Coordinates of C-alpha atoms in Angstrom, one line a residue:
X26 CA -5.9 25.4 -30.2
X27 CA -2.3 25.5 -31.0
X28 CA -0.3 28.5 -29.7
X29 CA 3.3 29.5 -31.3
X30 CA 5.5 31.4 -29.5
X31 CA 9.0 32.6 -30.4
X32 CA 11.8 33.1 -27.7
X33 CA 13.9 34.6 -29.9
X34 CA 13.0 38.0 -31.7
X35 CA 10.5 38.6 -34.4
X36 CA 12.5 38.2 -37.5
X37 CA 14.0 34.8 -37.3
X38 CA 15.1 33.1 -40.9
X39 CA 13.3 30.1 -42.4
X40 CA 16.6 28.3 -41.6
X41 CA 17.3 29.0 -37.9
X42 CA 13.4 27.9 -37.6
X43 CA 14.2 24.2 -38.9
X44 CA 17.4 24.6 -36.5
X45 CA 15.4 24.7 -33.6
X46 CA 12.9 21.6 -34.6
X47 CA 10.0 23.1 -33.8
X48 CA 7.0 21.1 -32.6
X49 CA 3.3 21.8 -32.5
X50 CA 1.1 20.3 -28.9
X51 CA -3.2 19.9 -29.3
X52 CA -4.3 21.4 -26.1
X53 CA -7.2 19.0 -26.2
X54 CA -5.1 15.9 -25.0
X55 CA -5.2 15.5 -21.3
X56 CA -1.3 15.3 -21.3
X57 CA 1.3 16.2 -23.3
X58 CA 4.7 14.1 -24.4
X59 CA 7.9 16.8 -23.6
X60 CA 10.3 16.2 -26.5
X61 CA 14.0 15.4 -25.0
X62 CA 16.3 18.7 -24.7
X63 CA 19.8 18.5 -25.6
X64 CA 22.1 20.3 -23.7
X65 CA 23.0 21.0 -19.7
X66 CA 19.9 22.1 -18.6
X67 CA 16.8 20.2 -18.7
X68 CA 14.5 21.1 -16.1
X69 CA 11.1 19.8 -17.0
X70 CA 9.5 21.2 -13.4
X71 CA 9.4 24.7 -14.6
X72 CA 8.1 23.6 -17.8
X73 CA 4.8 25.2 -18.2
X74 CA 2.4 26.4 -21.5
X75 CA -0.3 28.4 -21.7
X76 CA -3.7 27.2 -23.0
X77 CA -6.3 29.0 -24.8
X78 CA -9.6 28.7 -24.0
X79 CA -11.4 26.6 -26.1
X80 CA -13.6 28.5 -28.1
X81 CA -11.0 30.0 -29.6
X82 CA -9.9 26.4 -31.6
X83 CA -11.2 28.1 -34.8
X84 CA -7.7 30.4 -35.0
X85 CA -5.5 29.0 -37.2
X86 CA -3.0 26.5 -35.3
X87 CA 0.4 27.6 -34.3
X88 CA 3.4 26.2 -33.5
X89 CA 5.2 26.3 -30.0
X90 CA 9.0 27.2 -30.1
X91 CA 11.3 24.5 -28.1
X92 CA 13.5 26.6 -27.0
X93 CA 10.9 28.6 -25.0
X94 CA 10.3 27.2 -21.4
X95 CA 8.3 30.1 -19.4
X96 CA 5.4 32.1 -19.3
X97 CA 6.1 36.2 -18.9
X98 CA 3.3 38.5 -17.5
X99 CA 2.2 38.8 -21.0
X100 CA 1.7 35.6 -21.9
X101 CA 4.7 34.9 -24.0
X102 CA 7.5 32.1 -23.1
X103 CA 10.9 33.3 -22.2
X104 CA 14.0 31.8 -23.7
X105 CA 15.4 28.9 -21.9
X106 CA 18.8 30.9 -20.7
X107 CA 16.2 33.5 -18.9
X108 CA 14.5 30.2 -17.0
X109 CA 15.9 31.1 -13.3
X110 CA 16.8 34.6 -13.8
X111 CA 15.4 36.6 -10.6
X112 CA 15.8 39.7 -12.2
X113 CA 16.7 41.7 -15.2
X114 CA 20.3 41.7 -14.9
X115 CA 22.8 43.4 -17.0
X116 CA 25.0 40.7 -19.5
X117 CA 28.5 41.0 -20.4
X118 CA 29.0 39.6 -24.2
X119 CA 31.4 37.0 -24.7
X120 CA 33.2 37.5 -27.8
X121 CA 32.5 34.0 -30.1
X122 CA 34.9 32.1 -32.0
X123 CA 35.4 28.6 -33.4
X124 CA 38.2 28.0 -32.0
X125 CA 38.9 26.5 -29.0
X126 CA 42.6 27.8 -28.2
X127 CA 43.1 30.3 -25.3
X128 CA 42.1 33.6 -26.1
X129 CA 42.8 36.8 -24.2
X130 CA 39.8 38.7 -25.2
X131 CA 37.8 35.9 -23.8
X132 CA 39.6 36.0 -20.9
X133 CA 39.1 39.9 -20.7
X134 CA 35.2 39.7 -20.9
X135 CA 35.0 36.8 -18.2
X136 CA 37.0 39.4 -15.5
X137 CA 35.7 40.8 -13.1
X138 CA 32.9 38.0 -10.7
X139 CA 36.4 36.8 -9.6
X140 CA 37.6 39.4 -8.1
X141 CA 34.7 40.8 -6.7
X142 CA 34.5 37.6 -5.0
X143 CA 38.3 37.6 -3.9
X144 CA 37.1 40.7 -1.8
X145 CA 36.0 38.5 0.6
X146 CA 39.7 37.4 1.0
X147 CA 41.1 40.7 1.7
X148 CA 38.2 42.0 4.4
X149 CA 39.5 43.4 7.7
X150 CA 38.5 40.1 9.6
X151 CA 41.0 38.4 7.2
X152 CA 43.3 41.4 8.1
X153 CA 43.7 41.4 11.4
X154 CA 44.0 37.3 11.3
X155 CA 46.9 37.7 9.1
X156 CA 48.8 40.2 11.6
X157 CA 47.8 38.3 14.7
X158 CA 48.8 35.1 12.8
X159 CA 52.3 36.6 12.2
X160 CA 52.4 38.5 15.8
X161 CA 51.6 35.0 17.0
X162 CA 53.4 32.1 15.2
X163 CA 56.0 34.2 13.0
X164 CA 56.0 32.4 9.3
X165 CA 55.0 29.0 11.2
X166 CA 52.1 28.7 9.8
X167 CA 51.6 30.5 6.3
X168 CA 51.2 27.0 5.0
X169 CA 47.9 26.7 6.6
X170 CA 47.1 29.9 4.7
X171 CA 47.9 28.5 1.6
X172 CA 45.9 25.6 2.4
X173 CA 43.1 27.5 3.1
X174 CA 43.6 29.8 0.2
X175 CA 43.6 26.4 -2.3
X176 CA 40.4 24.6 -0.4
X177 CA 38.4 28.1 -1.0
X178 CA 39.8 28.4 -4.7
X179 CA 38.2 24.4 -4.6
X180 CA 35.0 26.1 -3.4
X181 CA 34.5 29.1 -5.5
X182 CA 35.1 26.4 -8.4
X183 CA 32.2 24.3 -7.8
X184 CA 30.1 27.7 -6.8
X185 CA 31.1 29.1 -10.4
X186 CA 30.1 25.7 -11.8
X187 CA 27.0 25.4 -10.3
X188 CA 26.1 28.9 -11.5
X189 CA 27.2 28.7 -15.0
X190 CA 25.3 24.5 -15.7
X191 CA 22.2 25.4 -14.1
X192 CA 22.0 29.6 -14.4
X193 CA 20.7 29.1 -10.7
X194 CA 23.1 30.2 -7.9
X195 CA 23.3 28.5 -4.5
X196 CA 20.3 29.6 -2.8
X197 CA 18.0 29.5 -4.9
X198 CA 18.6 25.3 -5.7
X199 CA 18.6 25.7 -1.8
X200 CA 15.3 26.6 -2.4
X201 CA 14.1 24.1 -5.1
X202 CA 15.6 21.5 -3.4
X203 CA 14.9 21.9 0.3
X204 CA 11.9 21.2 2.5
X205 CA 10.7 24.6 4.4
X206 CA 12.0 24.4 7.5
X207 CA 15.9 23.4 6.7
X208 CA 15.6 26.5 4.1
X209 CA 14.4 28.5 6.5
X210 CA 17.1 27.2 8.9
X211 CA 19.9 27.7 6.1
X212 CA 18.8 31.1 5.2
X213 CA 19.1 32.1 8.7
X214 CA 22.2 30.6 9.0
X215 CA 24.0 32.6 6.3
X216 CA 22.4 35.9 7.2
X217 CA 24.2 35.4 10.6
X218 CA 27.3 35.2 8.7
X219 CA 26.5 38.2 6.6
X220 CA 25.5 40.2 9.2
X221 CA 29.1 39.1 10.9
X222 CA 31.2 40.2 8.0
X223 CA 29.1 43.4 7.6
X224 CA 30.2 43.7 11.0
X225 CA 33.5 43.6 10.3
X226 CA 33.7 45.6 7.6
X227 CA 32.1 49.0 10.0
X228 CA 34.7 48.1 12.4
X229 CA 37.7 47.8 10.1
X230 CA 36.2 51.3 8.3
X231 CA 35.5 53.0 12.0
X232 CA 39.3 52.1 13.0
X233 CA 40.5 53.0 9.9
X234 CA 39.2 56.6 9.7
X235 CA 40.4 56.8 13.5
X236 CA 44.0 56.3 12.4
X237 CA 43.8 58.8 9.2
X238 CA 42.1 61.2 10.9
X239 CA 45.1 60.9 14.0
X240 CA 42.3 60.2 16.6
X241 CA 40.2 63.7 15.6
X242 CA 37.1 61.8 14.5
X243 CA 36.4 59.0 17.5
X244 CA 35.0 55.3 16.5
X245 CA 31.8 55.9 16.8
X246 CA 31.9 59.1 14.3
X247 CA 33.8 56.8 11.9
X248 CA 31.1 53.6 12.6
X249 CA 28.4 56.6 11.6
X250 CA 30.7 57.5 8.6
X251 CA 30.4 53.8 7.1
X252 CA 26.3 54.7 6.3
X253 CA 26.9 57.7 4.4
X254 CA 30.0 55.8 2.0
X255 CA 27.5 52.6 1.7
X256 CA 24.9 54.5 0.1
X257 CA 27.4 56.4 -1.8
X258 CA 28.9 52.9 -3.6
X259 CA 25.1 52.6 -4.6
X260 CA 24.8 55.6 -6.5
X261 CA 27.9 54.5 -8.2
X262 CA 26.3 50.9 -9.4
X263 CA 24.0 52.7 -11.6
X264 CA 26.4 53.3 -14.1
X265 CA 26.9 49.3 -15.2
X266 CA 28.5 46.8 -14.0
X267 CA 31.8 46.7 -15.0
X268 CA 32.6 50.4 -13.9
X269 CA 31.5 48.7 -10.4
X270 CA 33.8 45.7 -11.1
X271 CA 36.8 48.3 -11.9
X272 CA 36.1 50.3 -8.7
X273 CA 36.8 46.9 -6.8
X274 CA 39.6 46.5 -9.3
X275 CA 40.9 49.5 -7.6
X276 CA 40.2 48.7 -4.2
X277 CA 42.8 45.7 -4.8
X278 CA 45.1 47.6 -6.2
X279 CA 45.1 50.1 -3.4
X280 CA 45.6 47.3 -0.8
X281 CA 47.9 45.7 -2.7
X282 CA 50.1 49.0 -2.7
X283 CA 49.6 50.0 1.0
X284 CA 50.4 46.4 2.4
X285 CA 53.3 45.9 -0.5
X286 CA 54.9 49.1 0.8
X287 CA 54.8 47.7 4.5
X288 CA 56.4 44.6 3.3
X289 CA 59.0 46.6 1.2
X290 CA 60.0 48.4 4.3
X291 CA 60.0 45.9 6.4
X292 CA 62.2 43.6 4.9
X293 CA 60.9 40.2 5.6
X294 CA 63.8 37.4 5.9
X295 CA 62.1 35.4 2.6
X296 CA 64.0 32.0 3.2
X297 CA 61.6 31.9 6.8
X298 CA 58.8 33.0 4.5
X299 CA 59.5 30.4 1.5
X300 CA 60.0 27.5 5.0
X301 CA 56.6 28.7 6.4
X302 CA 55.0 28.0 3.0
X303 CA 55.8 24.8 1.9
X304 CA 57.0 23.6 4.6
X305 CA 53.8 22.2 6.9
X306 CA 55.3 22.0 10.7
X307 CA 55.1 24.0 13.5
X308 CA 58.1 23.9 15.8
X309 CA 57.4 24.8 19.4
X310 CA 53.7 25.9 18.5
X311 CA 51.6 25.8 20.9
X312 CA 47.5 26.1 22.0
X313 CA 47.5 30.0 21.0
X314 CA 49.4 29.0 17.5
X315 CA 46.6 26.5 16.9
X316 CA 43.8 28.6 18.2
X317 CA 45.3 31.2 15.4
X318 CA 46.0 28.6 13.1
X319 CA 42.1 27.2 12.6
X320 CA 41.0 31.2 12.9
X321 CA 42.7 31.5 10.0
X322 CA 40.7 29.1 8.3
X323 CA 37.5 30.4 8.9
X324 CA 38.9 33.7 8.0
X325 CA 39.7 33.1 4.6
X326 CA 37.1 31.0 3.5
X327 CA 33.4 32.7 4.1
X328 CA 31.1 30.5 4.0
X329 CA 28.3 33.7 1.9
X330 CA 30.8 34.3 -0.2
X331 CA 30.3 30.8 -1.9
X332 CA 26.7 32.0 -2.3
X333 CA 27.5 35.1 -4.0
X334 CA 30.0 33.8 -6.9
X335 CA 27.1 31.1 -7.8
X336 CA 25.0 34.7 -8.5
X337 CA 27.9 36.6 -10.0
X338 CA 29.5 34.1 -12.6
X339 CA 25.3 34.7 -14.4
X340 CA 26.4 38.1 -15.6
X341 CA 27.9 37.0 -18.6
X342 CA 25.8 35.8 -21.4
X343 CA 26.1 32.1 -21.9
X344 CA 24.1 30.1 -23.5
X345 CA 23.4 27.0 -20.9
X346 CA 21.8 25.0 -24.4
X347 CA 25.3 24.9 -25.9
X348 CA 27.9 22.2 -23.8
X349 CA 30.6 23.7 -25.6
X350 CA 30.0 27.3 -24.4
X351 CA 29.4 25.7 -20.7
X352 CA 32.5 24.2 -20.8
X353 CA 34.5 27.8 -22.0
X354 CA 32.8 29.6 -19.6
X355 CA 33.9 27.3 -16.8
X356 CA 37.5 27.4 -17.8
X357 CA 38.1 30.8 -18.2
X358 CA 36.0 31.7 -15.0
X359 CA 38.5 28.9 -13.2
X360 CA 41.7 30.9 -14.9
X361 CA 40.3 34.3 -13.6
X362 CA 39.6 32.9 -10.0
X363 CA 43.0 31.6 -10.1
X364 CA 44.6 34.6 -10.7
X365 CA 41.7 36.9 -8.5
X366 CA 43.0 34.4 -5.0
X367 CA 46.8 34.2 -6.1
X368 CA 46.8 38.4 -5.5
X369 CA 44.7 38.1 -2.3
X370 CA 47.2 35.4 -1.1
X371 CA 50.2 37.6 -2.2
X372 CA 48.9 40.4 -0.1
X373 CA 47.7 38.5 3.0
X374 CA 51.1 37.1 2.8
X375 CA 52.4 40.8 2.9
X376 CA 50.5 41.2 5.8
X377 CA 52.0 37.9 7.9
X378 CA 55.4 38.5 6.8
X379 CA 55.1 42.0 8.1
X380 CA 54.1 41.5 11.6
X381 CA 56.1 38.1 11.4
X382 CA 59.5 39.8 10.6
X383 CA 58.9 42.8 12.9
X384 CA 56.8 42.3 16.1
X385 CA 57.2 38.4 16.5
X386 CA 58.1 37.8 19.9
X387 CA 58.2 40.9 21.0
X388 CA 56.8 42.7 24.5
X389 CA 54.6 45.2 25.6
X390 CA 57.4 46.8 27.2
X391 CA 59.7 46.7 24.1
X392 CA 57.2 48.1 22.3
X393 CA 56.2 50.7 24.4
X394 CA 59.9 52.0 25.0
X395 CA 59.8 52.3 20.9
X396 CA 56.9 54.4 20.7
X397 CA 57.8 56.7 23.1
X398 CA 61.4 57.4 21.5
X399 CA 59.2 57.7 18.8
X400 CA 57.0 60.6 20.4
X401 CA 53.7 58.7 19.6
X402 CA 50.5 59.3 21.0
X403 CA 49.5 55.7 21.7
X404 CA 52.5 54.3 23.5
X405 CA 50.1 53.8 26.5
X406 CA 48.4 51.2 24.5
X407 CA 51.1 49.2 25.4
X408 CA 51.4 48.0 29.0
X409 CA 55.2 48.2 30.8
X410 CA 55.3 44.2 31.5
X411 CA 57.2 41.2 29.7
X412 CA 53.8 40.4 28.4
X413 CA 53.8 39.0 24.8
X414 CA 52.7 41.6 22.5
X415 CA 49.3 41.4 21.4
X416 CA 48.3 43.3 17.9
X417 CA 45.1 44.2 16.2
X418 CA 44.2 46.2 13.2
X419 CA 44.2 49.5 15.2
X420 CA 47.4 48.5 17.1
X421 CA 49.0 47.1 14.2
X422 CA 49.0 50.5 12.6
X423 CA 50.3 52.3 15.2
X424 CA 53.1 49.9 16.3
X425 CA 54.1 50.2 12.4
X426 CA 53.8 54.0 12.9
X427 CA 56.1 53.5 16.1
X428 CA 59.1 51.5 14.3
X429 CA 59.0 52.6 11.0
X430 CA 57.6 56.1 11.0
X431 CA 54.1 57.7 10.7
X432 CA 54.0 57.0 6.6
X433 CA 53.6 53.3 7.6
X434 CA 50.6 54.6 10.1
X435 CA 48.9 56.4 7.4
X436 CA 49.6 54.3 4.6
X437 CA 48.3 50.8 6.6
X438 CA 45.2 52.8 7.7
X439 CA 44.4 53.4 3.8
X440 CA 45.0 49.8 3.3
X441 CA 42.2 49.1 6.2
X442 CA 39.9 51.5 4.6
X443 CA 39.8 50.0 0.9
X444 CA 39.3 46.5 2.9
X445 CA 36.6 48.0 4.5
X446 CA 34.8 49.5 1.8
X447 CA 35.4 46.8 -1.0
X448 CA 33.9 44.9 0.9
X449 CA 30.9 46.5 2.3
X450 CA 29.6 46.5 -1.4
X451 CA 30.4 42.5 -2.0
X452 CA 28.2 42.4 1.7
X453 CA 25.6 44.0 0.2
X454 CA 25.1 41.9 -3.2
X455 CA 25.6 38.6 -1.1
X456 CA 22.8 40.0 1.0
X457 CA 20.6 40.3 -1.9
X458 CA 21.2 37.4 -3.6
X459 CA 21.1 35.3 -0.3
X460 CA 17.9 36.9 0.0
X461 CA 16.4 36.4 -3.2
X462 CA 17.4 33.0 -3.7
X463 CA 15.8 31.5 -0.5
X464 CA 13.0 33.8 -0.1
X465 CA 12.4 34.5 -3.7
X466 CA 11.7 37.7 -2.0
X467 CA 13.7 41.2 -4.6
X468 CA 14.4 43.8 -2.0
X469 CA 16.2 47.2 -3.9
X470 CA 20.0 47.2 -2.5
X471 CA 18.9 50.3 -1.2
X472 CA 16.2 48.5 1.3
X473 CA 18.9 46.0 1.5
X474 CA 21.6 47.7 2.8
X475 CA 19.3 49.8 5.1
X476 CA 18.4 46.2 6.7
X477 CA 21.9 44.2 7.1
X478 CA 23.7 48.0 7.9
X479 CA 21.0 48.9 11.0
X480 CA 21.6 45.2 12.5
X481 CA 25.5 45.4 12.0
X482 CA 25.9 49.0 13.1
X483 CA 23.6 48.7 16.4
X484 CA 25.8 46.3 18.2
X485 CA 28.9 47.9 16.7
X486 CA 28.2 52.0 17.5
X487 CA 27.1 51.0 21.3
X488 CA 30.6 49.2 21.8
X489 CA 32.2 51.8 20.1
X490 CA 30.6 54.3 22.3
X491 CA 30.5 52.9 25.6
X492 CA 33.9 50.9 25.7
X493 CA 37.2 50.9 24.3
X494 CA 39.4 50.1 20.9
X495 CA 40.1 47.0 22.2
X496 CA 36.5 45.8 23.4
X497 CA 35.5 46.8 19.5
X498 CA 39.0 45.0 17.7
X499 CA 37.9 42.2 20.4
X500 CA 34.9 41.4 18.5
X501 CA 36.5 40.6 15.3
X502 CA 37.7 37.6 16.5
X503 CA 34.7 36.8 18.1
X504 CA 33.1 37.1 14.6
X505 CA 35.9 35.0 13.0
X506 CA 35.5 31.9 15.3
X507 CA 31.8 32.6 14.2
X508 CA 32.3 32.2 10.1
X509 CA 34.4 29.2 11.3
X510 CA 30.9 27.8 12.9
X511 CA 28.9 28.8 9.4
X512 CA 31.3 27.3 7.3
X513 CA 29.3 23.5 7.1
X514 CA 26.2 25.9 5.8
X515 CA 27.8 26.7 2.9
X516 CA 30.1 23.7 2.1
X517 CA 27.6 21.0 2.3
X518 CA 24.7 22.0 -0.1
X519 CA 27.7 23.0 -2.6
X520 CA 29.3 20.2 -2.4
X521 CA 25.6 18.0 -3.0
X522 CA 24.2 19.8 -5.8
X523 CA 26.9 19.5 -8.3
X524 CA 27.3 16.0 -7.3
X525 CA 23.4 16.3 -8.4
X526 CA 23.1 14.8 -12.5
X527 CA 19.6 16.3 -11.9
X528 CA 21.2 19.6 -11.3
X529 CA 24.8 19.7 -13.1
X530 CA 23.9 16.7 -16.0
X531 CA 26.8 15.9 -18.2
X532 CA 29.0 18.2 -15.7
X533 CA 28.2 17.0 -12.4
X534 CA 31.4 16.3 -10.0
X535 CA 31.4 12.9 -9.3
X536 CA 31.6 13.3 -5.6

């Protein structure tokens, strides 16, 4: 019995069928010669075809389409580009052309994974690093910033890669690849770091609504708030994808406003800024400057993060058969994540300069005398001692409020909030994906988020209830030493499996 199945639809021409070289397989032979594949993919293991039962030889023999590589619940072999899809996920058309010159409209439809993924960039655990960083060494160390920034552009490179070559992301060749209990290990692993960021994200979001609301709603009211928003951003993915990717477009945009009009008004001296940059010294640093200089590290780069731009670069439709399409998509995907981290660099370097130009150095008691001429509220945050001033996201806001008047309060708060909430949506579709891939296990994002939320808000709405601001700003950088920790989890399968030719063929790194 021969069976023919097409992957394509229905009505294909006489011509396209000779382009695809069919070939025909007698079920009656004990084992079957696979015909060589051209193109990046070849995965043989997930190969399979369906045999007829025997008695039903007397049908008329058919022919089996090459292209086809997977049985569907119906019996039928999906195409080749559907071979690791985990679910039915919307594609963004490329527009085609012969031409291989630089096109903007290209360029246009491949927008939008990379800055979804630069969210993780601009998250309130990056935040506050970015202040404390400036508090703490002045511009001393924005170089290791831009170090940081260029290693996790490096990264999200080989993460796209991977995504585009194989149409697998991370976890799930984590999960081909692996032995049970490392995956299992892994998995666990990276959940920790989600469930950190998520973490994050309520606290940023809690403080946040604190400062707009001038201290009316308290932190646990605004930890209880996050739920409701979450759920909200949900609603909103319904209607496609790239209305969600512009609502994260906006979310940037709003950050980069806020913090822009803080570094507008502040005035940062921009030859110490350009010095800090390029220039990679330290003068008169010492063990706090270097604690703050490797929190910065794990701050920018998130080790989940990696896993989710390996699942978000599969949106667009590419076909993996075609080199020449493989190697378009991974250019212009590498041009858009250029251009996604250079504006989450520009505004965490709004950020540092800020606090750099305006609170480095300075004391409690400096401070405090400020906000009080100032008639502020919170002046008693600040101790009267010659005690270096130490800043978080919720003191950071009102310190600004204290020296440069309450618009910079309000305005930074808004800042926090669209760092909060961009980025409790990225949380959630790392968490699924993560999820997913190791497990092969498809939760809705709604059972999702009601999973990762209840374990990040527990911890979070008892400190926010039963201690202070500073106990709950406290654990950010407790979570940040944390993603420095989880960091290896993420960088050493990526950096194996596109070295893998069985996984990345003709575009494997070399490494």
């Amino acid at each position: 019995m021969f069976a023919y199945i097409h992957s394509r639809e229905q009505a294909v021409s006489e011509n396209s069928e000779l382009q695809q070289a069919p070939f025909t397989m007698s079920l009656k032979q004990e084992k079957t010669e696979l015909p060589e594949i051209s193109g990046p993919v070849q995965d043989y293991d997930m190969m399979t075809f369906n045999q007829e039962k025997k008695d039903s030889t007397d049908k008329p023999p058919k022919m089996i389409d090459t292209s086809c590589s997977r049985i569907n619940s119906t019996g039928s072999l999906l195409p080749l580009e559907m071979l690791f899809d985990t679910s039915e996920e919307e594609k963004i058309p490329i527009p085609h052309s012969n031409s291989t010159r630089f096109s903007f409209r290209k360029l246009w439809a491949f927008t939008g994974p990379g800055f979804l993924m630069s969210i993780a960039y601009l998250d309130p655990g990056n935040i506050e690093s970015d202040l404390q960083s400036g508090a703490v060494a002045g511009f001393k160390i924005l170089w290791v910033l831009l170090l940081a920034t260029i290693l996790g552009l490096v990264l999200q490179r080989l993460s796209a890669r991977l995504g585009v070559v194989s149409g697998m992301q991370l976890a799930e060749v984590c999960r081909r690849k692996y032995p049970k209990g490392p995956r299992i290990a892994l998995w666990l692993m990276v959940e920790l770091a989600i469930i950190g960021s998520d973490m994050q994200e309520v606290i940023g979001s809690a403080i946040a609504i604190n400062l707009l609301s001038a201290g009316r709603i308290p932190l646990w009211g605004g930890v209880l708030i996050t739920i409701v928003d979450t759920f909200f951003f949900l609603f909103l993915d319904k209607y496609g994808l790239r209305k969600l990717e512009a609502l994260f477009a906006f979310f940037i945009a709003v950050m980069a406003i806020t913090f822009g009009y803080e570094y507008v008004t502040v005035k940062p001296n921009q030859r110490q800024l350009l010095k800090g940059m390029f220039v990679p010294t330290c003068e008169g640093c010492g063990s706090r400057q270097l604690q703050q200089a490797v929190g910065t590290v794990g701050a920018v780069i998130m080790p989940h993060n990696i896993y989710l731009y390996s699942a978000l670069v599969r949106s667009r439709d590419v076909n993996r058969a075609n080199k020449k399409e493989v190697r378009q998509a991974n250019r212009y995907f590498f041009i858009e994540a250029c251009l996604a981290l250079l504006l989450s660099f520009l505004i965490n370097v709004f950020v540092v300069s800020v606090f750099a130009e305006a609170f480095y150095n300075k004391t409690n008691e400096q401070v405090h005398e400020v906000c009080v001429n100032s008639s502020s509220p919170q002046s008693s945050l600040f101790p009267v001692d010659n005690s270096t001033l130490t800043v978080d996201i919720y003191k950071g806001g009102v310190v600004l409020g204290c020296y440069f008047g309450t618009p910079a309060l309000y305005i930074w708060a808004i800042g926090i909030l669209a760092a909060g909430q961009s980025s409790t949506m990225s949380g959630t579709y790392t968490g699924q994906f993560v999820m997913e891939g190791f497990l092969n296990l498809k939760w809705s994002r709604f059972t999702r988020v009601v999973f990762t939320r209840s374990i990040a808000i527990t911890p979070t709405l008892l400190v926010a209830v039963f201690q202070s601001v500073d106990t709950l700003t406290g654990m950010n950088d407790l979570l940040n030493v944390l993603m420095s920790l989880q960091l290896p989890f993420a960088l050493i399968p990526i950096l194996t499996f596109t070295s893998m030719s069985s996984v990345m063929h003709d575009f494997a790194n070399g490494l």
